[in-house]
PDB file of C-alpha atoms in Angstrom:
ATOM      1  CA  MET A1457       4.735  -3.311  -9.186  1.00  0.00           C
ATOM      2  CA  PHE A1458       3.924  -0.941  -6.347  1.00  0.00           C
ATOM      3  CA  SER A1459       6.126   1.734  -4.794  1.00  0.00           C
ATOM      4  CA  GLY A1460       5.554   3.844  -1.700  1.00  0.00           C
ATOM      5  CA  SER A1461       6.904   7.326  -1.150  1.00  0.00           C
ATOM      6  CA  TYR A1462       7.392  10.243   1.189  1.00  0.00           C
ATOM      7  CA  ASP A1463       4.846  12.043  -0.998  1.00  0.00           C
ATOM      8  CA  LYS A1464       2.122   9.990   0.803  1.00  0.00           C
ATOM      9  CA  THR A1465       1.223   7.947  -2.284  1.00  0.00           C
ATOM     10  CA  VAL A1466       1.500   4.441  -3.661  1.00  0.00           C
ATOM     11  CA  GLN A1467       2.436   4.386  -7.332  1.00  0.00           C
ATOM     12  CA  VAL A1468       1.340   1.496  -9.559  1.00  0.00           C
ATOM     13  CA  TRP A1469       3.707   0.455 -12.345  1.00  0.00           C
ATOM     14  CA  ASP A1470       3.227  -1.842 -15.335  1.00  0.00           C
ATOM     15  CA  ILE A1471       6.137  -4.281 -15.126  1.00  0.00           C
ATOM     16  CA  ALA A1472       6.032  -5.031 -18.855  1.00  0.00           C
ATOM     17  CA  THR A1473       6.186  -1.428 -20.102  1.00  0.00           C
ATOM     18  CA  LEU A1474       7.614   0.222 -16.943  1.00  0.00           C
ATOM     19  CA  GLU A1475       4.932   2.899 -17.264  1.00  0.00           C
ATOM     20  CA  ASN A1476       3.148   4.468 -14.323  1.00  0.00           C
ATOM     21  CA  LYS A1477      -0.448   3.228 -14.354  1.00  0.00           C
ATOM     22  CA  ALA A1478      -2.041   4.776 -11.272  1.00  0.00           C
ATOM     23  CA  CYS A1479      -1.477   6.743  -8.106  1.00  0.00           C
ATOM     24  CA  LEU A1480      -3.155   5.579  -4.891  1.00  0.00           C
ATOM     25  CA  THR A1481      -3.827   8.356  -2.395  1.00  0.00           C
ATOM     26  CA  GLY A1482      -5.247   8.472   1.101  1.00  0.00           C
ATOM     27  CA  HIS A1483      -2.349   8.331   3.539  1.00  0.00           C
ATOM     28  CA  SER A1484      -1.617  11.559   5.407  1.00  0.00           C
ATOM     29  CA  SER A1485       2.100  10.849   5.788  1.00  0.00           C
ATOM     30  CA  ALA A1486       4.924   8.941   4.070  1.00  0.00           C
ATOM     31  CA  VAL A1487       4.258   5.394   2.871  1.00  0.00           C
ATOM     32  CA  ARG A1488       7.009   3.235   4.380  1.00  0.00           C
ATOM     33  CA  ALA A1489       5.808  -0.351   3.887  1.00  0.00           C
ATOM     34  CA  LEU A1490       4.114  -2.313   1.117  1.00  0.00           C
ATOM     35  CA  VAL A1491       3.140  -5.907   0.619  1.00  0.00           C
ATOM     36  CA  ALA A1492       1.086  -7.455  -2.168  1.00  0.00           C
ATOM     37  CA  SER A1493      -0.923 -10.646  -2.320  1.00  0.00           C
ATOM     38  CA  PRO A1494      -2.837 -11.957  -5.345  1.00  0.00           C
ATOM     39  CA  HIS A1495      -5.971  -9.939  -4.530  1.00  0.00           C
ATOM     40  CA  ARG A1496      -4.870  -7.221  -2.085  1.00  0.00           C
ATOM     41  CA  VAL A1497      -2.147  -4.636  -1.630  1.00  0.00           C
ATOM     42  CA  PHE A1498      -1.364  -3.352   1.855  1.00  0.00           C
ATOM     43  CA  SER A1499       0.371  -0.034   2.528  1.00  0.00           C
ATOM     44  CA  GLY A1500       1.779   1.063   5.872  1.00  0.00           C
ATOM     45  CA  SER A1501       2.483   4.679   6.662  1.00  0.00           C
ATOM     46  CA  ASP A1502       4.017   7.140   9.082  1.00  0.00           C
ATOM     47  CA  ASP A1503       0.396   8.158   9.756  1.00  0.00           C
ATOM     48  CA  ALA A1504       0.152   4.937  11.836  1.00  0.00           C
ATOM     49  CA  THR A1505      -2.398   3.309   9.516  1.00  0.00           C
ATOM     50  CA  ILE A1506      -2.492   0.403   7.087  1.00  0.00           C
ATOM     51  CA  LYS A1507      -4.591   0.735   3.980  1.00  0.00           C
ATOM     52  CA  VAL A1508      -6.027  -2.317   2.245  1.00  0.00           C
ATOM     53  CA  TRP A1509      -6.340  -1.911  -1.522  1.00  0.00           C
ATOM     54  CA  ASP A1510      -8.103  -4.121  -4.045  1.00  0.00           C
ATOM     55  CA  ALA A1511      -5.337  -5.224  -6.449  1.00  0.00           C
ATOM     56  CA  SER A1512      -7.696  -5.311  -9.449  1.00  0.00           C
ATOM     57  CA  THR A1513      -9.703  -2.112  -9.029  1.00  0.00           C
ATOM     58  CA  LEU A1514      -7.017  -0.210  -7.042  1.00  0.00           C
ATOM     59  CA  THR A1515      -9.648   1.097  -4.646  1.00  0.00           C
ATOM     60  CA  CYS A1516      -9.118   1.384  -0.909  1.00  0.00           C
ATOM     61  CA  LEU A1517     -11.239  -1.227   0.831  1.00  0.00           C
ATOM     62  CA  LYS A1518     -10.407  -0.349   4.419  1.00  0.00           C
ATOM     63  CA  THR A1519      -8.107   1.681   6.630  1.00  0.00           C
ATOM     64  CA  LEU A1520      -6.754  -0.194   9.636  1.00  0.00           C
ATOM     65  CA  SER A1521      -5.766   1.787  12.701  1.00  0.00           C
ATOM     66  CA  GLY A1522      -4.429   0.648  16.027  1.00  0.00           C
ATOM     67  CA  HIS A1523      -0.756   1.480  15.916  1.00  0.00           C
ATOM     68  CA  ASP A1524       0.496   4.350  18.051  1.00  0.00           C
ATOM     69  CA  ASP A1525       3.402   5.127  15.728  1.00  0.00           C
ATOM     70  CA  ASN A1526       4.744   4.573  12.198  1.00  0.00           C
ATOM     71  CA  VAL A1527       4.009   1.363  10.316  1.00  0.00           C
ATOM     72  CA  ARG A1528       7.315   0.324   8.765  1.00  0.00           C
ATOM     73  CA  VAL A1529       7.073  -3.417   8.105  1.00  0.00           C
ATOM     74  CA  LEU A1530       4.278  -5.520   6.656  1.00  0.00           C
ATOM     75  CA  ALA A1531       4.111  -9.218   5.812  1.00  0.00           C
ATOM     76  CA  ALA A1532       1.264 -11.204   4.294  1.00  0.00           C
ATOM     77  CA  SER A1533       0.359 -14.859   4.588  1.00  0.00           C
ATOM     78  CA  ASP A1534      -2.496 -16.872   3.117  1.00  0.00           C
ATOM     79  CA  ARG A1535      -2.960 -18.408   6.577  1.00  0.00           C
ATOM     80  CA  PHE A1536      -4.259 -15.201   8.174  1.00  0.00           C
TER      81      PHE A1536
END
């Protein structure tokens, strides 16, 4: 499970043990949106960026910019 916060991080939780497993950093403002697919996690932030994370290694693969304001909603589809 993944959770985003005003502390600018994405926390990674083990759903079996409910223990915190990792903390993903890189956003410069609150994380307001998250969506996960089988191989990627996407986080949207008040810093107007979307970060693309590898779901296995938990490393940031890319930062997407292009919004002029907060990113508050994300959706993923295997078609795009």
